[in-house]
CSV table of C-alpha atoms in Angstrom, one decimal:
chain,number,residue,atom,x,y,z
A,1,MET,CA,-0.2,31.7,32.6
A,2,SER,CA,-1.7,31.5,29.5
A,3,LYS,CA,-4.0,33.8,28.2
A,4,THR,CA,-7.3,32.6,26.1
A,5,LYS,CA,-9.0,34.6,23.1
A,6,ILE,CA,-12.4,34.2,21.3
A,7,THR,CA,-12.4,33.2,17.7
A,8,HIS,CA,-14.7,32.3,15.0
A,9,ALA,CA,-13.8,29.4,12.8
A,10,CYS,CA,-15.6,28.2,9.7
A,11,GLN,CA,-16.6,24.6,10.3
A,12,ALA,CA,-16.3,23.8,6.7
A,13,CYS,CA,-12.4,25.1,5.6
A,14,GLY,CA,-11.1,25.8,9.1
A,15,ALA,CA,-10.9,30.0,8.0
A,16,GLN,CA,-10.6,32.1,11.4
A,17,PHE,CA,-12.5,35.3,11.4
A,18,PRO,CA,-12.5,37.9,14.3
A,19,LYS,CA,-16.8,37.9,14.4
A,20,TRP,CA,-19.3,35.8,13.4
A,21,SER,CA,-21.1,36.1,10.3
A,22,GLY,CA,-23.6,34.2,8.1
A,23,GLN,CA,-21.5,33.3,5.1
A,24,CYS,CA,-17.7,32.1,5.3
A,25,LEU,CA,-15.7,34.4,3.2
A,26,GLY,CA,-13.4,31.7,2.5
A,27,CYS,CA,-15.3,28.6,0.9
A,28,GLY,CA,-19.2,30.4,0.7
A,29,ALA,CA,-20.2,28.0,3.1
A,30,TRP,CA,-23.9,29.3,5.2
A,31,ASN,CA,-23.7,29.0,9.0
A,32,SER,CA,-20.6,27.1,9.2
A,33,ILE,CA,-19.0,29.8,11.4
A,34,VAL,CA,-18.7,28.9,15.3
A,35,GLU,CA,-17.1,30.7,18.3
A,36,GLU,CA,-14.0,29.2,19.7
A,37,ILE,CA,-12.0,29.7,22.7
A,38,THR,CA,-8.5,29.6,22.1
A,39,GLN,CA,-5.2,29.6,24.0
A,40,SER,CA,-2.5,31.9,23.2
A,41,ALA,CA,1.1,31.2,22.1
A,42,SER,CA,2.8,30.5,25.3
A,43,HIS,CA,0.7,27.6,25.9
A,44,PRO,CA,2.8,24.0,25.9
A,45,ARG,CA,0.9,23.1,22.6
A,46,TYR,CA,3.0,25.5,20.8
A,47,GLN,CA,6.2,23.8,21.9
A,48,GLY,CA,8.1,22.2,18.7
A,49,TYR,CA,9.1,18.9,17.8
A,50,ALA,CA,12.7,19.0,19.2
A,51,ILE,CA,12.7,18.0,23.2
A,52,GLY,CA,14.1,21.0,24.9
A,53,GLU,CA,15.5,23.9,23.3
A,54,PRO,CA,15.6,23.6,19.5
A,55,ALA,CA,19.5,24.4,17.9
A,56,ILE,CA,20.6,24.9,14.7
A,57,THR,CA,22.8,21.9,13.2
A,58,GLN,CA,24.2,21.0,10.0
A,59,LEU,CA,22.5,18.0,8.4
A,60,SER,CA,25.8,16.1,8.4
A,61,ASP,CA,25.8,16.4,12.2
A,62,ILE,CA,22.5,14.7,12.5
A,63,THR,CA,22.8,11.1,13.7
A,64,LEU,CA,20.8,8.4,11.6
A,65,LEU,CA,18.1,6.5,12.7
A,66,GLU,CA,18.6,2.8,13.8
A,67,GLU,CA,18.8,0.0,11.1
A,68,GLU,CA,15.1,-1.0,12.7
A,69,SER,CA,13.6,2.4,12.0
A,70,ARG,CA,11.0,0.6,9.6
A,71,LEU,CA,8.8,-2.2,10.9
A,72,THR,CA,6.8,-4.6,8.8
A,73,THR,CA,3.0,-4.6,9.6
A,74,GLY,CA,2.5,-8.4,8.7
A,75,LEU,CA,0.4,-7.5,5.6
A,76,LYS,CA,2.6,-7.0,2.5
A,77,GLU,CA,0.2,-4.7,0.6
A,78,LEU,CA,0.2,-2.2,3.5
A,79,ASP,CA,3.5,-2.5,3.6
A,80,ARG,CA,4.2,-1.8,-0.1
A,81,VAL,CA,1.6,1.4,0.2
A,82,LEU,CA,3.6,2.7,3.0
A,83,GLY,CA,6.8,2.7,0.7
A,84,GLY,CA,8.2,-0.8,2.2
A,85,GLY,CA,6.8,-0.5,6.0
A,86,LEU,CA,6.2,1.5,9.0
A,87,VAL,CA,8.6,4.3,9.9
A,88,MET,CA,9.1,5.1,13.4
A,89,GLY,CA,8.0,8.6,14.5
A,90,SER,CA,5.6,8.9,11.2
A,91,ALA,CA,1.7,9.7,11.2
A,92,VAL,CA,-0.1,7.9,9.0
A,93,LEU,CA,-3.9,8.9,8.5
A,94,ILE,CA,-6.3,6.9,7.3
A,95,GLY,CA,-9.7,7.5,5.4
A,96,GLY,CA,-12.3,5.8,3.8
A,97,ASP,CA,-15.8,4.9,3.8
A,98,PRO,CA,-17.8,3.7,6.8
A,99,GLY,CA,-17.6,-0.1,7.0
A,100,ILE,CA,-15.2,-0.7,4.5
A,101,GLY,CA,-12.5,-2.0,6.9
A,102,LYS,CA,-10.1,0.6,8.7
A,103,SER,CA,-10.9,-0.5,11.8
A,104,THR,CA,-10.4,-4.1,11.3
A,105,LEU,CA,-7.1,-3.4,9.4
A,106,LEU,CA,-5.2,-1.3,12.0
A,107,LEU,CA,-6.7,-4.1,14.5
A,108,GLN,CA,-4.8,-7.1,12.5
A,109,THR,CA,-2.0,-5.1,12.2
A,110,LEU,CA,-1.8,-4.0,16.0
A,111,CYS,CA,-2.2,-8.0,16.8
A,112,HIS,CA,0.5,-8.9,14.6
A,113,LEU,CA,3.1,-6.4,16.0
A,114,ALA,CA,1.7,-6.8,19.8
A,115,GLN,CA,3.8,-10.1,19.6
A,116,THR,CA,6.9,-8.5,19.1
A,117,LEU,CA,6.3,-4.5,20.2
A,118,LYS,CA,4.3,-2.4,22.8
A,119,VAL,CA,1.6,-1.4,21.0
A,120,LEU,CA,-1.8,0.8,22.1
A,121,TYR,CA,-5.3,1.2,20.6
A,122,ILE,CA,-7.4,3.8,21.9
A,123,THR,CA,-11.2,3.3,20.6
A,124,GLY,CA,-13.3,6.4,20.7
A,125,GLU,CA,-16.1,5.0,18.8
A,126,GLU,CA,-16.2,1.5,20.5
A,127,SER,CA,-16.2,-0.2,23.9
A,128,LEU,CA,-13.4,-2.2,24.8
A,129,GLN,CA,-16.0,-5.5,24.8
A,130,GLN,CA,-16.8,-4.7,21.0
A,131,VAL,CA,-13.2,-4.5,20.0
A,132,THR,CA,-12.5,-7.8,22.0
A,133,LEU,CA,-15.6,-9.3,20.1
A,134,ARG,CA,-14.1,-8.0,16.6
A,135,ALA,CA,-10.4,-9.6,17.6
A,136,ARG,CA,-12.3,-13.2,18.3
A,137,ARG,CA,-14.5,-13.2,15.6
A,138,LEU,CA,-11.7,-12.7,13.3
A,139,GLY,CA,-9.4,-15.3,15.3
A,140,LEU,CA,-6.8,-12.9,16.1
A,141,PRO,CA,-4.1,-13.0,19.2
A,142,ALA,CA,-5.2,-11.5,21.8
A,143,GLU,CA,-2.3,-11.3,23.7
A,144,ASN,CA,0.2,-8.3,24.6
A,145,LEU,CA,-2.4,-5.9,22.7
A,146,LEU,CA,-3.2,-2.5,24.9
A,147,LEU,CA,-6.7,-1.2,24.5
A,148,LEU,CA,-7.8,2.1,25.9
A,149,ALA,CA,-11.4,3.5,25.4
A,150,ASP,CA,-11.2,7.3,26.0
A,151,THR,CA,-11.8,10.5,23.9
A,152,HIS,CA,-9.7,13.1,26.1
A,153,VAL,CA,-6.6,14.1,24.4
A,154,GLU,CA,-4.7,15.2,27.5
A,155,ARG,CA,-5.4,12.3,29.3
A,156,ILE,CA,-4.8,9.7,26.3
A,157,LEU,CA,-1.2,11.4,25.9
A,158,LYS,CA,-0.5,10.9,30.0
A,159,HIS,CA,-1.4,7.2,29.7
A,160,ALA,CA,0.8,6.9,26.2
A,161,GLN,CA,3.8,8.8,27.9
A,162,LYS,CA,3.9,5.9,30.7
A,163,GLU,CA,3.2,3.2,28.6
A,164,MET,CA,5.7,4.6,25.8
A,165,PRO,CA,4.3,2.5,23.0
A,166,ARG,CA,6.1,1.7,19.8
A,167,VAL,CA,3.0,2.0,17.7
A,168,LEU,CA,-0.1,4.2,18.6
A,169,VAL,CA,-3.5,3.9,17.0
A,170,VAL,CA,-6.6,6.3,17.1
A,171,ASP,CA,-9.8,5.3,16.1
A,172,SER,CA,-11.0,8.0,15.2
A,173,ILE,CA,-9.5,11.5,15.4
A,174,GLN,CA,-13.3,13.1,14.5
A,175,THR,CA,-14.2,11.8,18.3
A,176,MET,CA,-11.2,13.0,20.0
A,177,HIS,CA,-11.3,16.7,21.8
A,178,THR,CA,-9.0,18.5,23.7
A,179,ASP,CA,-9.0,21.2,26.9
A,180,LEU,CA,-7.9,23.7,24.9
A,181,LEU,CA,-10.8,24.5,23.0
A,182,GLN,CA,-14.2,24.6,23.9
A,183,SER,CA,-16.1,23.4,20.5
A,184,ALA,CA,-17.6,20.4,20.6
A,185,PRO,CA,-15.8,17.2,19.4
A,186,GLY,CA,-15.4,16.6,15.2
A,187,ALA,CA,-15.4,20.4,15.2
A,188,VAL,CA,-12.4,22.1,12.4
A,189,GLY,CA,-10.4,23.4,15.8
A,190,GLN,CA,-10.9,20.4,17.7
A,191,VAL,CA,-9.4,18.2,14.8
A,192,ARG,CA,-6.9,20.2,14.2
A,193,GLU,CA,-5.4,20.6,17.7
A,194,SER,CA,-6.0,17.1,18.8
A,195,ALA,CA,-4.2,15.9,16.1
A,196,ALA,CA,-1.5,18.6,16.3
A,197,GLN,CA,-0.9,17.1,20.3
A,198,LEU,CA,-1.1,13.8,18.8
A,199,VAL,CA,1.6,14.2,16.3
A,200,LYS,CA,4.1,16.2,18.4
A,201,PHE,CA,4.1,13.0,20.5
A,202,ALA,CA,4.8,10.7,18.0
A,203,LYS,CA,7.8,13.2,16.7
A,204,GLN,CA,9.0,13.8,20.1
A,205,THR,CA,9.0,9.9,21.2
A,206,HIS,CA,9.9,8.0,18.1
A,207,THR,CA,6.4,6.6,18.4
A,208,ALA,CA,4.4,5.5,14.8
A,209,LEU,CA,0.9,6.9,15.2
A,210,PHE,CA,-2.0,6.0,13.2
A,211,LEU,CA,-5.1,8.2,13.0
A,212,VAL,CA,-8.3,7.2,11.5
A,213,GLY,CA,-10.1,9.5,9.8
A,214,HIS,CA,-13.8,9.9,8.7
A,215,VAL,CA,-15.2,11.4,5.0
A,216,THR,CA,-17.6,13.5,4.0
A,217,LYS,CA,-20.5,12.4,1.5
A,218,GLU,CA,-18.1,13.6,-1.5
A,219,GLY,CA,-15.5,11.3,-0.5
A,220,THR,CA,-13.0,13.6,0.9
A,221,LEU,CA,-11.6,13.4,4.4
A,222,ALA,CA,-13.8,15.5,7.1
A,223,GLY,CA,-12.2,18.2,9.0
A,224,PRO,CA,-9.6,20.8,8.0
A,225,ARG,CA,-7.0,20.5,5.0
A,226,VAL,CA,-4.2,21.1,7.2
A,227,LEU,CA,-5.0,17.8,8.9
A,228,GLU,CA,-3.4,16.0,5.8
A,229,HIS,CA,-0.5,18.3,5.7
A,230,MET,CA,0.2,17.6,9.6
A,231,VAL,CA,1.1,14.1,8.6
A,232,ASP,CA,3.4,11.9,6.8
A,233,ALA,CA,1.3,9.4,4.8
A,234,VAL,CA,-2.3,9.9,3.8
A,235,LEU,CA,-4.1,6.4,2.7
A,236,TYR,CA,-7.3,6.2,1.4
A,237,PHE,CA,-9.3,3.1,1.4
A,238,GLU,CA,-11.3,2.2,-1.7
A,239,GLY,CA,-13.9,-0.3,-2.9
A,240,GLU,CA,-17.5,-0.9,-3.6
A,241,GLN,CA,-19.9,-2.2,-1.3
A,242,ASP,CA,-20.8,-4.9,-2.9
A,243,SER,CA,-17.5,-5.8,-4.0
A,244,ARG,CA,-15.1,-8.0,-1.6
A,245,TYR,CA,-12.2,-6.3,-2.5
A,246,ARG,CA,-10.5,-3.4,-0.9
A,247,LEU,CA,-8.0,-1.0,-2.5
A,248,ILE,CA,-5.8,1.2,0.0
A,249,ARG,CA,-4.0,3.8,-2.3
A,250,GLY,CA,-1.2,6.4,-1.1
A,251,ILE,CA,-2.0,9.8,-2.0
A,252,LYS,CA,0.8,11.1,0.3
A,253,ASN,CA,3.9,9.7,1.5
A,254,ARG,CA,6.9,11.3,2.8
A,255,PHE,CA,8.8,7.8,3.0
A,256,GLY,CA,7.6,6.4,-0.5
A,257,ALA,CA,6.2,6.4,-3.5
A,258,VAL,CA,2.5,8.1,-4.2
A,259,ASN,CA,-0.4,6.6,-5.8
A,260,GLU,CA,0.9,3.2,-4.7
A,261,LEU,CA,-1.9,0.5,-4.5
A,262,GLY,CA,-2.3,-2.4,-2.1
A,263,ILE,CA,-5.1,-4.9,-3.2
A,264,PHE,CA,-7.3,-6.8,-0.2
A,265,ALA,CA,-10.0,-9.2,-0.1
A,266,MET,CA,-12.3,-9.1,2.6
A,267,THR,CA,-13.0,-11.9,4.3
A,268,ASP,CA,-15.0,-13.6,7.3
A,269,LYS,CA,-11.6,-13.7,8.9
A,270,GLY,CA,-10.6,-10.0,8.0
A,271,LEU,CA,-8.5,-8.5,4.9
A,272,ARG,CA,-6.8,-11.0,3.2
A,273,GLU,CA,-4.0,-9.9,0.7
A,274,VAL,CA,-4.4,-10.7,-3.0
A,275,ASN,CA,-1.2,-12.5,-4.0
A,276,ASN,CA,-1.9,-12.1,-8.0
A,277,PRO,CA,-3.9,-8.5,-8.2
A,278,SER,CA,-3.9,-8.6,-12.0
A,279,ALA,CA,-6.1,-11.5,-12.1
A,280,ILE,CA,-8.9,-10.1,-9.8
A,281,PHE,CA,-9.0,-7.3,-12.8
A,282,LEU,CA,-9.4,-9.6,-15.8
A,283,SER,CA,-12.5,-11.7,-17.0
A,284,ARG,CA,-11.6,-14.9,-18.7
A,285,TYR,CA,-14.5,-15.0,-21.5
A,286,GLU,CA,-14.9,-18.4,-23.3
A,287,LYS,CA,-14.4,-16.8,-26.9
A,288,PRO,CA,-13.7,-12.8,-27.8
A,289,VAL,CA,-16.3,-10.3,-27.3
A,290,SER,CA,-16.4,-7.0,-28.4
A,291,GLY,CA,-15.6,-3.9,-26.6
A,292,SER,CA,-13.5,-5.7,-24.2
A,293,VAL,CA,-9.4,-4.5,-24.4
A,294,ILE,CA,-6.7,-5.5,-21.7
A,295,THR,CA,-4.6,-2.8,-20.6
A,296,ALA,CA,-1.5,-2.5,-18.5
A,297,THR,CA,-1.4,0.5,-16.2
A,298,LYS,CA,1.1,1.6,-13.3
A,299,GLU,CA,-0.1,2.2,-9.6
A,300,GLY,CA,3.2,3.2,-8.0
A,301,THR,CA,5.7,1.0,-8.8
A,302,ARG,CA,3.5,-1.9,-9.5
A,303,PRO,CA,2.3,-2.7,-13.1
A,304,LEU,CA,-1.7,-4.3,-13.0
A,305,LEU,CA,-3.6,-5.4,-15.9
A,306,VAL,CA,-7.0,-4.1,-16.0
A,307,GLU,CA,-10.2,-4.9,-18.3
A,308,LEU,CA,-11.7,-2.0,-19.7
A,309,GLN,CA,-15.2,-2.6,-21.5
A,310,ALA,CA,-16.9,-0.1,-24.1
A,311,LEU,CA,-20.6,-0.4,-25.1
A,312,VAL,CA,-21.5,2.2,-28.1
A,313,ASP,CA,-25.3,2.3,-29.2
A,314,ALA,CA,-27.3,4.7,-31.1
A,315,SER,CA,-28.3,7.7,-29.7
A,316,HIS,CA,-31.9,8.8,-29.7
A,317,MET,CA,-31.0,11.9,-27.5
A,318,ALA,CA,-30.1,15.4,-29.2
A,319,ASN,CA,-27.2,15.2,-26.7
A,320,PRO,CA,-25.6,11.6,-26.9
A,321,ARG,CA,-24.3,10.4,-23.3
A,322,ARG,CA,-20.7,10.0,-22.1
A,323,VAL,CA,-20.9,7.4,-18.7
A,324,CYS,CA,-17.7,6.2,-17.3
A,325,VAL,CA,-16.9,4.2,-14.1
A,326,GLY,CA,-13.4,4.4,-13.1
A,327,LEU,CA,-12.2,6.4,-15.5
A,328,ASP,CA,-12.3,10.6,-16.1
A,329,PRO,CA,-15.4,11.3,-18.2
A,330,GLN,CA,-13.8,14.8,-19.5
A,331,ARG,CA,-11.0,12.8,-21.0
A,332,LEU,CA,-13.1,10.5,-22.6
A,333,SER,CA,-15.1,13.0,-24.7
A,334,MET,CA,-11.3,14.4,-25.6
A,335,LEU,CA,-10.3,11.3,-26.4
A,336,LEU,CA,-13.7,10.7,-28.7
A,337,ALA,CA,-12.5,14.1,-30.4
A,338,VAL,CA,-9.3,13.0,-31.4
A,339,LEU,CA,-10.5,9.5,-32.5
A,340,HIS,CA,-12.7,11.4,-34.9
A,341,ARG,CA,-10.4,13.9,-36.2
A,342,HIS,CA,-7.4,11.8,-37.1
A,343,SER,CA,-8.8,8.4,-37.5
A,344,GLY,CA,-12.3,9.3,-39.2
A,345,ILE,CA,-14.5,7.1,-36.7
A,346,VAL,CA,-17.8,9.0,-36.2
A,347,THR,CA,-19.2,8.7,-32.8
A,348,PHE,CA,-21.1,12.3,-31.8
A,349,ASP,CA,-24.3,10.3,-33.0
A,350,GLN,CA,-23.7,7.4,-30.3
A,351,ASP,CA,-24.2,6.8,-26.6
A,352,VAL,CA,-20.6,5.6,-25.2
A,353,PHE,CA,-20.4,3.8,-21.8
A,354,VAL,CA,-17.1,3.2,-20.5
A,355,ASN,CA,-16.1,1.0,-17.2
A,356,ALA,CA,-13.1,-0.5,-15.5
A,357,VAL,CA,-13.5,-3.9,-14.7
A,358,GLY,CA,-13.4,-4.8,-10.6
A,359,GLY,CA,-14.0,-1.4,-9.2
A,360,VAL,CA,-10.4,-0.3,-10.0
A,361,ARG,CA,-9.9,3.5,-10.9
A,362,VAL,CA,-7.8,4.1,-13.6
A,363,THR,CA,-6.3,7.7,-13.1
A,364,GLU,CA,-2.9,7.4,-15.7
A,365,THR,CA,-3.0,8.2,-19.0
A,366,GLY,CA,-1.5,5.0,-20.3
A,367,GLY,CA,-5.1,3.6,-20.8
A,368,ASP,CA,-6.2,6.1,-23.8
A,369,LEU,CA,-5.0,3.8,-26.3
A,370,ALA,CA,-7.0,1.3,-25.2
A,371,LEU,CA,-10.0,3.1,-24.2
A,372,LEU,CA,-10.2,4.3,-27.9
A,373,LEU,CA,-9.4,0.6,-29.5
A,374,ALA,CA,-12.4,-0.9,-27.0
A,375,VAL,CA,-14.9,2.2,-28.2
A,376,LEU,CA,-13.7,1.2,-32.0
A,377,SER,CA,-14.3,-3.0,-31.1
A,378,SER,CA,-17.9,-2.3,-29.7
A,379,LEU,CA,-18.6,0.5,-32.9
A,380,ARG,CA,-17.6,-2.3,-35.5
A,381,ASN,CA,-18.7,-5.4,-33.5
A,382,ARG,CA,-15.4,-6.9,-33.9
A,383,PRO,CA,-14.0,-8.5,-30.9
A,384,VAL,CA,-10.4,-7.9,-29.6
A,385,PRO,CA,-8.2,-11.5,-29.6
A,386,HIS,CA,-7.5,-12.7,-26.2
A,387,ASP,CA,-3.7,-12.4,-26.2
A,388,LEU,CA,-3.7,-8.7,-27.2
A,389,ILE,CA,-2.7,-6.3,-24.4
A,390,ILE,CA,-2.5,-2.2,-25.0
A,391,PHE,CA,-1.6,0.4,-23.4
A,392,GLY,CA,-0.4,4.2,-24.3
A,393,GLU,CA,-1.3,7.8,-23.7
A,394,VAL,CA,-2.9,9.6,-26.9
A,395,GLY,CA,-2.0,13.2,-27.7
A,396,LEU,CA,-4.3,15.7,-29.1
A,397,ALA,CA,-2.1,15.8,-32.3
A,398,GLY,CA,-3.1,11.9,-32.6
A,399,GLU,CA,0.5,10.8,-31.6
A,400,ILE,CA,0.9,7.9,-29.2
A,401,ARG,CA,2.8,9.3,-26.4
A,402,PRO,CA,5.0,6.8,-24.2
A,403,VAL,CA,4.6,5.6,-20.9
A,404,GLN,CA,6.5,5.0,-17.7
A,405,GLY,CA,7.5,1.5,-17.2
A,406,GLY,CA,6.7,0.3,-20.3
A,407,GLN,CA,9.2,-2.8,-20.1
A,408,GLU,CA,7.6,-3.7,-16.5
A,409,ARG,CA,3.9,-3.6,-18.3
A,410,LEU,CA,4.9,-6.3,-20.9
A,411,ARG,CA,6.8,-8.6,-18.3
A,412,GLU,CA,3.6,-8.3,-16.2
A,413,ALA,CA,1.1,-9.3,-19.4
A,414,ALA,CA,3.6,-12.0,-20.7
A,415,LYS,CA,3.5,-13.4,-17.3
A,416,HIS,CA,-0.3,-13.8,-17.9
A,417,GLY,CA,-0.2,-15.3,-21.2
A,418,PHE,CA,-0.3,-12.4,-23.4
A,419,LYS,CA,0.8,-13.1,-26.8
A,420,ARG,CA,0.7,-9.7,-28.4
A,421,ALA,CA,0.7,-6.3,-27.6
A,422,ILE,CA,0.1,-2.4,-29.0
A,423,VAL,CA,2.5,-0.2,-27.3
A,424,PRO,CA,3.8,3.5,-28.2
A,425,HIS,CA,7.1,3.4,-30.4
A,426,ALA,CA,9.2,4.7,-27.9
A,427,ASN,CA,8.5,2.0,-25.5
A,428,ALA,CA,9.2,-0.7,-28.0
A,429,PRO,CA,11.5,-3.0,-26.2
A,430,LYS,CA,15.0,-3.9,-27.6
A,431,ASP,CA,14.3,-7.7,-26.7
A,432,ALA,CA,10.4,-8.6,-26.3
A,433,PRO,CA,9.4,-11.0,-23.7
A,434,GLU,CA,9.7,-14.7,-25.1
A,435,GLY,CA,6.8,-15.7,-27.2
A,436,MET,CA,5.4,-12.1,-27.5
A,437,LYS,CA,4.8,-10.0,-30.5
A,438,VAL,CA,5.1,-6.2,-30.1
A,439,PHE,CA,3.9,-3.7,-32.6
A,440,ALA,CA,4.8,0.0,-31.7
A,441,ALA,CA,3.1,2.7,-33.3
A,442,GLN,CA,3.4,6.2,-33.6
A,443,SER,CA,0.1,7.7,-34.3
A,444,LEU,CA,-3.3,6.8,-33.5
A,445,HIS,CA,-4.1,5.9,-36.8
A,446,GLU,CA,-1.6,3.5,-37.4
A,447,ALA,CA,-2.8,1.5,-34.4
A,448,VAL,CA,-6.4,1.7,-35.7
A,449,GLU,CA,-5.4,0.4,-38.9
A,450,TYR,CA,-3.1,-2.4,-37.1
A,451,PHE,CA,-6.3,-3.0,-35.2
A,452,LYS,CA,-8.4,-3.4,-37.8
A,453,ASN,CA,-6.2,-6.2,-39.8
A,454,LEU,CA,-5.9,-8.7,-36.7
């Protein structure tokens, strides 16, 4: 018979203490420590992923999974973020702001998979009638999709072991609770233990598992950070509330590339894939405007064209403002200092506002050169030609450093009609795309001088 013990756990970081205190010594949060009753290590919850007695095995003796170990979800953009499809036996955590489309995406996926596989949708936030209403509103096929409205993990696993679905969705993990703990649903201990039991079931039965997670007001996944370590892939939904486009980004993936990006459009019939994602981030003006530059970024394995806008105006404040939307503000300040030091362009008395069009976040350094030339374009009121694409990383010494996948970026730009490009010297192609003239710059000064003479 298993024994119980009383511990005190922080609801913010998950740290455990032998007694209660007002402030957590791990993260510094106040009034976040609550009492929890846990089971001893002899409880079945502490069993491993192996069925039966674990044994040491050589790598060469392990039998590989069958050929259909990856399933297509019916949404190519979701398959791209997952690394080519859904891996059987994997656990995927999906997070995002309320109402951004997490439940809609998973319901569409399950309705597609239900036509050929046994799937089970566990709803802990909605009734069965509400899920049915959404499926009918989206025009999804309702046949063969199994639904269960429950929040008790042990009962859910009992039903799952009876039905043995190939794909299991739990919406959401914050509503689940287990008998192993006495704390309320959503507490750090409940989230951790519920996820551990569900992940163990997925590994032992070779079932693909989707977990929906809530986010905090800062935009991070709610619950202990260990939740992200338990699962095989972590996906984040991004997008502005007033925009119809939704971006899903993979920040962790044991079966594919990280930072892969999938792009969807929210319609009255649910999420639809965007076949040409570069086009939605480009603004086609009737004539060139100052401060607008097109750059080619790399999101995972996909080259993506993004428009960067800059507005430079005289400042009437002691400390000029540096405002960024979709870019790193600290990197903007550093790049402006490089522009002043190595090209003599003064911006310390100017307000600088920069924006990545379409709500996309530019996280890589390949947009440095395009950002600085957009600032110069706005400062000098010099429009950038329509057919010019710019990318490259700018170093503190004023050098233009190469970026990954330069040839793929140029091909993507040529496909959209760009005829000229400013790229790092190390990314200069041996055979430029047909009809494209490429200028390879070694330093920021060279790029600025070439830009002035366009």
